[in-house]
Amino acid sequence: MELLKERIRKDGVIKEGNVLKVDSFINHQMDIKLMNEIGKEFKRIFSDVQIDKILTIEASGIGIAAIVAQYFDVPMVFAKKAQSINLDGEMLTASVVSFTHKKKYQIIVAKRFISEGENVLIIDDFLANGCAAQGLMEVVESAGAKVQGIGIVIEKGFQDGGKNFRERGIRVESLAIVESMDAENQTIVFRDDK
Amino acid sequence: MELLKERIRKDGVIKEGNVLKVDSFINHQMDIKLMNEIGKEFKRIFSDVQIDKILTIEASGIGIAAIVAQYFDVPMVFAKKAQSINLDGEMLTASVVSFTHKKKYQIIVAKRFISEGENVLIIDDFLANGCAAQGLMEVVESAGAKVQGIGIVIEKGFQDGGKNFRERGIRVESLAIVESMDAENQTIVFRDDK
């Protein structure tokens, strides 16, 4: 998605340790116009499959998933990261190790919000080692529902998450795949750059 | 907002301890159509003031605020609840005590995302004792920006948050104000019910 790649080049900040900061337009401040273009693009890409529900994980995926869900005209569910006193009933859970925060946590979705046979599109802002998306897949599968695909805004193509999913035949569609980036010169190469 | 109150009556679940669960349509699974109606309603209510930015707090406020921001055609910023390795630069912070989780946390907004003189609308799903909204107000004021109002989806009118803000002359607009609720009979009374 050229609009997104241009924006990452313009406003993304590369930090040492393969950190790409997009907090001025995606995951702290959100450019809602850009999110709408992202929503339209995911709808275009996944227009060949039935989608009954959008699933993401708190926190930064929620804003994107809410906007994306508008274009599919389906409900959005966000997985929670910690047991809360407001959560009860039967729960679907999976364990995830966070790359950003370097800790392990449980993701939780109330079982009644993912039904057997439903077609689910997983949406998230980043895909790196794929642990969050893997946890979401496990949650969907444990409900007897089907993951129709994983829609990612920015994939770190130099980490293994996307590759591993694709090798397993899971459809991963990333709007921008970072092949490499250089904190010193603030340069970034996307997979399909010529 | 009648549509919202009807939905709360239909799908809200009242638990002991004054807990109102709306997780089937607001804060775990989101009904995006309802969120759009909520966005339109906030735009209508706040159409008399200039709004330059929507501010909310992770996690459950994000989806609502993203949809609301569309109707104001402005960026949305969400405050974070814990220091992350991806956050750097100058930060605006405030302390908040969570009613739901019964713990204290810091809320953090990068200073560059709220500018002096900006007109900010604070959006959140719930208002109870008002601690989260108070923290967001402090963040806005510490940036030299102006809180034009606080837009709340569901206010617990039997707790003091809304009352305290209004007594201080702060504009709080809640789409549904719960006056009382009864877990045993699953009945709920809204402030403007006849």
GROMACS .gro file of C-alpha atoms in nm:
model
  388
    1MET     CA    1   0.000   0.000   0.000
    2GLU     CA    2   0.193   0.299  -0.134
    3LEU     CA    3   0.016   0.560   0.081
    4LEU     CA    4   0.119   0.372   0.394
    5LYS     CA    5   0.477   0.315   0.284
    6GLU     CA    6   0.516   0.683   0.197
    7ARG     CA    7   0.383   0.773   0.540
    8ILE     CA    8   0.620   0.533   0.716
    9ARG     CA    9   0.912   0.683   0.522
   10LYS     CA   10   0.800   1.034   0.612
   11ASP     CA   11   0.692   0.997   0.975
   12GLY     CA   12   0.827   0.663   1.096
   13VAL     CA   13   1.130   0.679   1.325
   14ILE     CA   14   1.380   0.394   1.329
   15LYS     CA   15   1.544   0.312   1.662
   16GLU     CA   16   1.828   0.080   1.746
   17GLY     CA   17   1.719  -0.279   1.809
   18ASN     CA   18   1.493  -0.296   1.502
   19VAL     CA   19   1.228  -0.075   1.657
   20LEU     CA   20   1.010   0.117   1.411
   21LYS     CA   21   0.815   0.392   1.580
   22VAL     CA   22   0.492   0.486   1.407
   23ASP     CA   23   0.334   0.644   1.712
   24SER     CA   24   0.257   0.974   1.541
   25PHE     CA   25   0.005   0.815   1.304
   26ILE     CA   26  -0.074   0.455   1.408
   27ASN     CA   27  -0.024   0.341   1.766
   28HIS     CA   28  -0.035   0.640   2.000
   29GLN     CA   29  -0.176   0.917   1.785
   30MET     CA   30  -0.395   0.775   1.507
   31ASP     CA   31  -0.446   0.940   1.170
   32ILE     CA   32  -0.807   0.839   1.121
   33LYS     CA   33  -0.807   0.925   0.748
   34LEU     CA   34  -0.516   0.685   0.697
   35MET     CA   35  -0.696   0.422   0.906
   36ASN     CA   36  -0.996   0.455   0.674
   37GLU     CA   37  -0.774   0.396   0.371
   38ILE     CA   38  -0.629   0.093   0.552
   39GLY     CA   39  -0.980  -0.033   0.622
   40LYS     CA   40  -1.076   0.000   0.255
   41GLU     CA   41  -0.758  -0.178   0.147
   42PHE     CA   42  -0.815  -0.478   0.376
   43LYS     CA   43  -1.172  -0.501   0.246
   44ARG     CA   44  -1.042  -0.498  -0.111
   45ILE     CA   45  -0.776  -0.763  -0.038
   46PHE     CA   46  -1.011  -0.997   0.149
   47SER     CA   47  -1.314  -0.936  -0.075
   48ASP     CA   48  -1.291  -1.295  -0.206
   49VAL     CA   49  -1.366  -1.456   0.130
   50GLN     CA   50  -1.653  -1.451   0.375
   51ILE     CA   51  -1.567  -1.258   0.693
   52ASP     CA   52  -1.808  -1.276   0.988
   53LYS     CA   53  -1.595  -1.118   1.256
   54ILE     CA   54  -1.281  -0.910   1.304
   55LEU     CA   55  -1.053  -1.017   1.590
   56THR     CA   56  -0.765  -0.817   1.733
   57ILE     CA   57  -0.581  -0.776   2.062
   58GLU     CA   58  -0.562  -0.481   2.296
   59ALA     CA   59  -0.441  -0.218   2.292
   60SER     CA   60  -0.305  -0.072   1.969
   61GLY     CA   61  -0.492  -0.310   1.741
   62ILE     CA   62  -0.831  -0.192   1.863
   63GLY     CA   63  -0.852   0.141   1.682
   64ILE     CA   64  -0.745  -0.010   1.351
   65ALA     CA   65  -0.975  -0.311   1.388
   66ALA     CA   66  -1.274  -0.090   1.474
   67ILE     CA   67  -1.224   0.114   1.156
   68VAL     CA   68  -1.157  -0.198   0.947
   69ALA     CA   69  -1.473  -0.368   1.081
   70GLN     CA   70  -1.681  -0.084   0.936
   71TYR     CA   71  -1.581  -0.182   0.585
   72PHE     CA   72  -1.669  -0.549   0.643
   73ASP     CA   73  -1.989  -0.451   0.827
   74VAL     CA   74  -1.926  -0.708   1.100
   75PRO     CA   75  -1.864  -0.693   1.477
   76MET     CA   76  -1.511  -0.652   1.611
   77VAL     CA   77  -1.381  -0.847   1.910
   78PHE     CA   78  -1.065  -0.757   2.094
   79ALA     CA   79  -0.879  -1.012   2.302
   80LYS     CA   80  -0.783  -0.896   2.650
   81LYS     CA   81  -0.442  -0.938   2.803
   82ALA     CA   82  -0.527  -0.995   3.169
   83GLN     CA   83  -0.811  -1.140   3.370
   84SER     CA   84  -1.044  -0.861   3.483
   85ILE     CA   85  -1.326  -0.866   3.735
   86ASN     CA   86  -1.561  -0.779   3.447
   87LEU     CA   87  -1.478  -1.097   3.259
   88ASP     CA   88  -1.671  -1.407   3.344
   89GLY     CA   89  -1.826  -1.705   3.175
   90GLU     CA   90  -1.636  -1.952   2.961
   91MET     CA   91  -1.308  -1.817   2.824
   92LEU     CA   92  -1.082  -1.901   2.532
   93THR     CA   93  -0.719  -1.843   2.621
   94ALA     CA   94  -0.370  -1.866   2.475
   95SER     CA   95  -0.020  -1.774   2.593
   96VAL     CA   96   0.176  -1.503   2.416
   97VAL     CA   97   0.531  -1.372   2.456
   98SER     CA   98   0.552  -1.002   2.375
   99PHE     CA   99   0.845  -0.889   2.161
  100THR     CA  100   0.799  -0.525   2.257
  101HIS     CA  101   0.757  -0.571   2.631
  102LYS     CA  102   0.963  -0.890   2.666
  103LYS     CA  103   0.712  -1.061   2.890
  104LYS     CA  104   0.465  -1.347   2.874
  105TYR     CA  105   0.094  -1.292   2.912
  106GLN     CA  106  -0.239  -1.467   2.862
  107ILE     CA  107  -0.483  -1.352   2.598
  108ILE     CA  108  -0.848  -1.402   2.676
  109VAL     CA  109  -1.163  -1.397   2.465
  110ALA     CA  110  -1.506  -1.478   2.603
  111LYS     CA  111  -1.617  -1.797   2.431
  112ARG     CA  112  -1.959  -1.656   2.344
  113PHE     CA  113  -1.802  -1.397   2.109
  114ILE     CA  114  -1.648  -1.649   1.869
  115SER     CA  115  -1.883  -1.916   1.743
  116GLU     CA  116  -1.821  -2.249   1.579
  117GLY     CA  117  -1.804  -2.213   1.203
  118GLU     CA  118  -1.751  -1.838   1.202
  119ASN     CA  119  -1.507  -1.688   0.953
  120VAL     CA  120  -1.261  -1.466   1.136
  121LEU     CA  121  -1.018  -1.206   1.005
  122ILE     CA  122  -0.735  -1.130   1.249
  123ILE     CA  123  -0.616  -0.769   1.233
  124ASP     CA  124  -0.313  -0.617   1.406
  125ASP     CA  125  -0.081  -0.321   1.365
  126PHE     CA  126   0.248  -0.514   1.368
  127LEU     CA  127   0.367  -0.864   1.286
  128ALA     CA  128   0.719  -0.950   1.404
  129ASN     CA  129   0.777  -1.296   1.551
  130GLY     CA  130   0.404  -1.364   1.517
  131CYS     CA  131   0.335  -1.463   1.878
  132ALA     CA  132   0.032  -1.237   1.921
  133ALA     CA  133  -0.122  -1.352   1.592
  134GLN     CA  134  -0.045  -1.715   1.682
  135GLY     CA  135  -0.227  -1.668   2.014
  136LEU     CA  136  -0.526  -1.520   1.834
  137MET     CA  137  -0.527  -1.811   1.587
  138GLU     CA  138  -0.528  -2.060   1.873
  139VAL     CA  139  -0.822  -1.879   2.029
  140VAL     CA  140  -1.019  -1.890   1.702
  141GLU     CA  141  -0.940  -2.256   1.640
  142SER     CA  142  -1.027  -2.357   1.996
  143ALA     CA  143  -1.374  -2.211   1.930
  144GLY     CA  144  -1.413  -2.427   1.620
  145ALA     CA  145  -1.407  -2.115   1.402
  146LYS     CA  146  -1.195  -2.056   1.091
  147VAL     CA  147  -0.917  -1.802   1.042
  148GLN     CA  148  -0.972  -1.670   0.690
  149GLY     CA  149  -0.660  -1.461   0.710
  150ILE     CA  150  -0.436  -1.231   0.906
  151GLY     CA  151  -0.433  -0.865   0.803
  152ILE     CA  152  -0.129  -0.673   0.920
  153VAL     CA  153  -0.050  -0.305   0.880
  154ILE     CA  154   0.329  -0.335   0.912
  155GLU     CA  155   0.517  -0.664   0.892
  156LYS     CA  156   0.879  -0.687   0.999
  157GLY     CA  157   0.988  -0.909   0.713
  158PHE     CA  158   1.328  -0.973   0.870
  159GLN     CA  159   1.160  -1.158   1.158
  160ASP     CA  160   1.002  -1.499   1.116
  161GLY     CA  161   0.634  -1.449   1.197
  162GLY     CA  162   0.501  -1.389   0.846
  163LYS     CA  163   0.727  -1.650   0.687
  164ASN     CA  164   0.623  -1.918   0.936
  165PHE     CA  165   0.252  -1.852   0.888
  166ARG     CA  166   0.280  -1.856   0.508
  167GLU     CA  167   0.477  -2.182   0.515
  168ARG     CA  168   0.189  -2.333   0.713
  169GLY     CA  169  -0.054  -2.217   0.442
  170ILE     CA  170  -0.203  -1.940   0.647
  171ARG     CA  171  -0.297  -1.634   0.448
  172VAL     CA  172  -0.109  -1.329   0.575
  173GLU     CA  173  -0.167  -0.998   0.399
  174SER     CA  174   0.057  -0.714   0.513
  175LEU     CA  175   0.011  -0.363   0.379
  176ALA     CA  176   0.381  -0.285   0.423
  177ILE     CA  177   0.660  -0.539   0.469
  178VAL     CA  178   0.984  -0.395   0.604
  179GLU     CA  179   1.278  -0.583   0.455
  180SER     CA  180   1.544  -0.390   0.642
  181MET     CA  181   1.592  -0.062   0.820
  182ASP     CA  182   1.886   0.142   0.936
  183ALA     CA  183   1.862   0.350   1.252
  184GLU     CA  184   2.177   0.548   1.177
  185ASN     CA  185   2.068   0.677   0.837
  186GLN     CA  186   1.692   0.649   0.899
  187THR     CA  187   1.648   0.450   0.580
  188ILE     CA  188   1.398   0.173   0.527
  189VAL     CA  189   1.360  -0.085   0.251
  190PHE     CA  190   1.022  -0.246   0.182
  191ARG     CA  191   0.994  -0.593   0.030
  192ASP     CA  192   0.853  -0.486  -0.304
  193ASP     CA  193   1.072  -0.179  -0.352
  194LYS     CA  194   1.245  -0.180  -0.686
  195MET     CA  195  -2.952   0.843   2.350
  196GLU     CA  196  -3.250   0.610   2.323
  197LEU     CA  197  -3.086   0.356   2.092
  198LEU     CA  198  -2.806   0.308   2.345
  199LYS     CA  199  -3.037   0.285   2.645
  200GLU     CA  200  -3.252   0.026   2.468
  201ARG     CA  201  -2.942  -0.174   2.390
  202ILE     CA  202  -2.817  -0.158   2.748
  203ARG     CA  203  -3.159  -0.277   2.869
  204LYS     CA  204  -3.156  -0.560   2.616
  205ASP     CA  205  -2.794  -0.680   2.628
  206GLY     CA  206  -2.639  -0.527   2.940
  207VAL     CA  207  -2.588  -0.762   3.233
  208ILE     CA  208  -2.596  -0.628   3.588
  209LYS     CA  209  -2.365  -0.791   3.840
  210GLU     CA  210  -2.340  -0.751   4.214
  211GLY     CA  211  -2.116  -0.463   4.321
  212ASN     CA  212  -2.264  -0.214   4.073
  213VAL     CA  213  -2.095  -0.374   3.777
  214LEU     CA  214  -2.269  -0.323   3.442
  215LYS     CA  215  -2.139  -0.559   3.176
  216VAL     CA  216  -2.172  -0.432   2.822
  217ASP     CA  217  -1.905  -0.658   2.681
  218SER     CA  218  -2.127  -0.802   2.409
  219PHE     CA  219  -2.156  -0.468   2.228
  220ILE     CA  220  -1.910  -0.212   2.371
  221ASN     CA  221  -1.596  -0.323   2.551
  222HIS     CA  222  -1.501  -0.673   2.441
  223GLN     CA  223  -1.713  -0.731   2.133
  224MET     CA  224  -1.799  -0.403   1.963
  225ASP     CA  225  -2.112  -0.342   1.760
  226ILE     CA  226  -1.959  -0.111   1.502
  227LYS     CA  227  -2.297   0.011   1.374
  228LEU     CA  228  -2.385   0.126   1.726
  229MET     CA  229  -2.041   0.288   1.759
  230ASN     CA  230  -2.112   0.484   1.443
  231GLU     CA  231  -2.441   0.610   1.587
  232ILE     CA  232  -2.251   0.705   1.904
  233GLY     CA  233  -1.994   0.891   1.695
  234LYS     CA  234  -2.267   1.086   1.514
  235GLU     CA  235  -2.435   1.170   1.845
  236PHE     CA  236  -2.115   1.306   2.003
  237LYS     CA  237  -2.057   1.515   1.690
  238ARG     CA  238  -2.411   1.653   1.717
  239ILE     CA  239  -2.376   1.731   2.089
  240PHE     CA  240  -2.037   1.898   2.055
  241SER     CA  241  -2.110   2.072   1.724
  242ASP     CA  242  -2.104   2.413   1.899
  243VAL     CA  243  -1.736   2.393   1.995
  244GLN     CA  244  -1.410   2.361   1.808
  245ILE     CA  245  -1.251   2.018   1.853
  246ASP     CA  246  -0.895   1.965   1.728
  247LYS     CA  247  -0.822   1.628   1.885
  248ILE     CA  248  -0.992   1.331   2.048
  249LEU     CA  249  -0.818   1.190   2.356
  250THR     CA  250  -0.896   0.859   2.524
  251ILE     CA  251  -0.719   0.595   2.729
  252GLU     CA  252  -0.637   0.236   2.648
  253ALA     CA  253  -0.785  -0.012   2.608
  254SER     CA  254  -1.162  -0.006   2.577
  255GLY     CA  255  -1.185   0.365   2.492
  256ILE     CA  256  -0.976   0.326   2.178
  257GLY     CA  257  -1.232   0.166   1.949
  258ILE     CA  258  -1.501   0.417   2.040
  259ALA     CA  259  -1.265   0.713   2.013
  260ALA     CA  260  -1.139   0.599   1.671
  261ILE     CA  261  -1.494   0.585   1.537
  262VAL     CA  262  -1.589   0.915   1.706
  263ALA     CA  263  -1.281   1.088   1.561
  264GLN     CA  264  -1.407   1.012   1.211
  265TYR     CA  265  -1.707   1.234   1.266
  266PHE     CA  266  -1.494   1.522   1.393
  267ASP     CA  267  -1.235   1.462   1.119
  268VAL     CA  268  -0.947   1.503   1.365
  269PRO     CA  269  -0.667   1.275   1.493
  270MET     CA  270  -0.726   1.053   1.794
  271VAL     CA  271  -0.468   1.007   2.069
  272PHE     CA  272  -0.486   0.732   2.327
  273ALA     CA  273  -0.307   0.759   2.658
  274LYS     CA  274  -0.102   0.456   2.756
  275LYS     CA  275  -0.112   0.292   3.092
  276ALA     CA  276   0.248   0.178   3.137
  277GLN     CA  277   0.589   0.285   3.022
  278SER     CA  278   0.684   0.091   2.711
  279ILE     CA  279   1.020   0.063   2.538
  280ASN     CA  280   0.859   0.223   2.233
  281LEU     CA  281   0.775   0.541   2.421
  282ASP     CA  282   1.040   0.807   2.441
  283GLY     CA  283   1.073   1.182   2.426
  284GLU     CA  284   0.899   1.419   2.661
  285MET     CA  285   0.594   1.272   2.834
  286LEU     CA  286   0.282   1.409   2.998
  287THR     CA  287   0.175   1.190   3.289
  288ALA     CA  288  -0.092   1.163   3.557
  289SER     CA  289  -0.180   0.909   3.825
  290VAL     CA  290  -0.508   0.719   3.809
  291VAL     CA  291  -0.675   0.472   4.044
  292SER     CA  292  -0.881   0.216   3.852
  293PHE     CA  293  -1.224   0.136   3.990
  294THR     CA  294  -1.252  -0.182   3.786
  295HIS     CA  295  -0.910  -0.324   3.858
  296LYS     CA  296  -0.861  -0.165   4.199
  297LYS     CA  297  -0.505  -0.057   4.132
  298LYS     CA  298  -0.310   0.259   4.071
  299TYR     CA  299  -0.135   0.329   3.743
  300GLN     CA  300   0.033   0.607   3.548
  301ILE     CA  301  -0.119   0.737   3.228
  302ILE     CA  302   0.124   0.863   2.969
  303VAL     CA  303   0.087   1.076   2.657
  304ALA     CA  304   0.381   1.188   2.446
  305LYS     CA  305   0.397   1.565   2.479
  306ARG     CA  306   0.426   1.619   2.105
  307PHE     CA  307   0.074   1.482   2.049
  308ILE     CA  308  -0.105   1.750   2.252
  309SER     CA  309  -0.013   2.104   2.164
  310GLU     CA  310  -0.061   2.428   2.352
  311GLY     CA  311  -0.392   2.589   2.264
  312GLU     CA  312  -0.547   2.276   2.113
  313ASN     CA  313  -0.913   2.200   2.182
  314VAL     CA  314  -0.948   1.848   2.312
  315LEU     CA  315  -1.252   1.626   2.351
  316ILE     CA  316  -1.201   1.344   2.600
  317ILE     CA  317  -1.391   1.026   2.510
  318ASP     CA  318  -1.434   0.714   2.723
  319ASP     CA  319  -1.673   0.423   2.754
  320PHE     CA  320  -1.749   0.457   3.126
  321LEU     CA  321  -1.750   0.734   3.386
  322ALA     CA  322  -1.776   0.618   3.747
  323ASN     CA  323  -1.560   0.793   4.006
  324GLY     CA  324  -1.400   0.993   3.726
  325CYS     CA  325  -1.038   0.909   3.799
  326ALA     CA  326  -0.946   0.815   3.443
  327ALA     CA  327  -1.111   1.128   3.300
  328GLN     CA  328  -0.944   1.339   3.570
  329GLY     CA  329  -0.606   1.197   3.472
  330LEU     CA  330  -0.673   1.275   3.106
  331MET     CA  331  -0.776   1.631   3.199
  332GLU     CA  332  -0.453   1.680   3.390
  333VAL     CA  333  -0.257   1.560   3.090
  334VAL     CA  334  -0.437   1.805   2.859
  335GLU     CA  335  -0.396   2.097   3.097
  336SER     CA  336  -0.028   2.023   3.158
  337ALA     CA  337   0.021   2.063   2.781
  338GLY     CA  338  -0.146   2.405   2.789
  339ALA     CA  339  -0.437   2.272   2.585
  340LYS     CA  340  -0.809   2.311   2.659
  341VAL     CA  341  -1.059   2.040   2.749
  342GLN     CA  342  -1.372   2.135   2.556
  343GLY     CA  343  -1.566   1.854   2.712
  344ILE     CA  344  -1.582   1.495   2.823
  345GLY     CA  345  -1.796   1.259   2.615
  346ILE     CA  346  -1.898   0.942   2.795
  347VAL     CA  347  -2.094   0.648   2.662
  348ILE     CA  348  -2.224   0.523   2.998
  349GLU     CA  349  -2.209   0.726   3.319
  350LYS     CA  350  -2.274   0.564   3.654
  351GLY     CA  351  -2.481   0.848   3.794
  352PHE     CA  352  -2.478   0.698   4.143
  353GLN     CA  353  -2.102   0.752   4.163
  354ASP     CA  354  -1.951   1.097   4.198
  355GLY     CA  355  -1.738   1.143   3.886
  356GLY     CA  356  -1.990   1.324   3.666
  357LYS     CA  357  -2.130   1.532   3.953
  358ASN     CA  358  -1.785   1.650   4.060
  359PHE     CA  359  -1.685   1.750   3.707
  360ARG     CA  360  -2.010   1.939   3.648
  361GLU     CA  361  -1.977   2.124   3.980
  362ARG     CA  362  -1.636   2.240   3.863
  363GLY     CA  363  -1.792   2.373   3.542
  364ILE     CA  364  -1.652   2.102   3.321
  365ARG     CA  365  -1.881   1.995   3.041
  366VAL     CA  366  -1.965   1.626   3.069
  367GLU     CA  367  -2.201   1.478   2.811
  368SER     CA  368  -2.303   1.120   2.877
  369LEU     CA  369  -2.515   0.928   2.628
  370ALA     CA  370  -2.670   0.717   2.905
  371ILE     CA  371  -2.666   0.796   3.277
  372VAL     CA  372  -2.747   0.500   3.500
  373GLU     CA  373  -2.934   0.623   3.808
  374SER     CA  374  -2.966   0.285   3.971
  375MET     CA  375  -2.954  -0.082   3.882
  376ASP     CA  376  -3.057  -0.404   4.045
  377ALA     CA  377  -2.858  -0.722   3.989
  378GLU     CA  378  -3.126  -0.948   4.132
  379ASN     CA  379  -3.405  -0.836   3.900
  380GLN     CA  380  -3.179  -0.716   3.616
  381THR     CA  381  -3.355  -0.378   3.611
  382ILE     CA  382  -3.192  -0.048   3.535
  383VAL     CA  383  -3.314   0.309   3.575
  384PHE     CA  384  -3.167   0.588   3.363
  385ARG     CA  385  -3.158   0.948   3.482
  386ASP     CA  386  -3.413   1.082   3.235
  387ASP     CA  387  -3.653   0.789   3.250
  388LYS     CA  388  -4.008   0.899   3.321
   0.00000   0.00000   0.00000
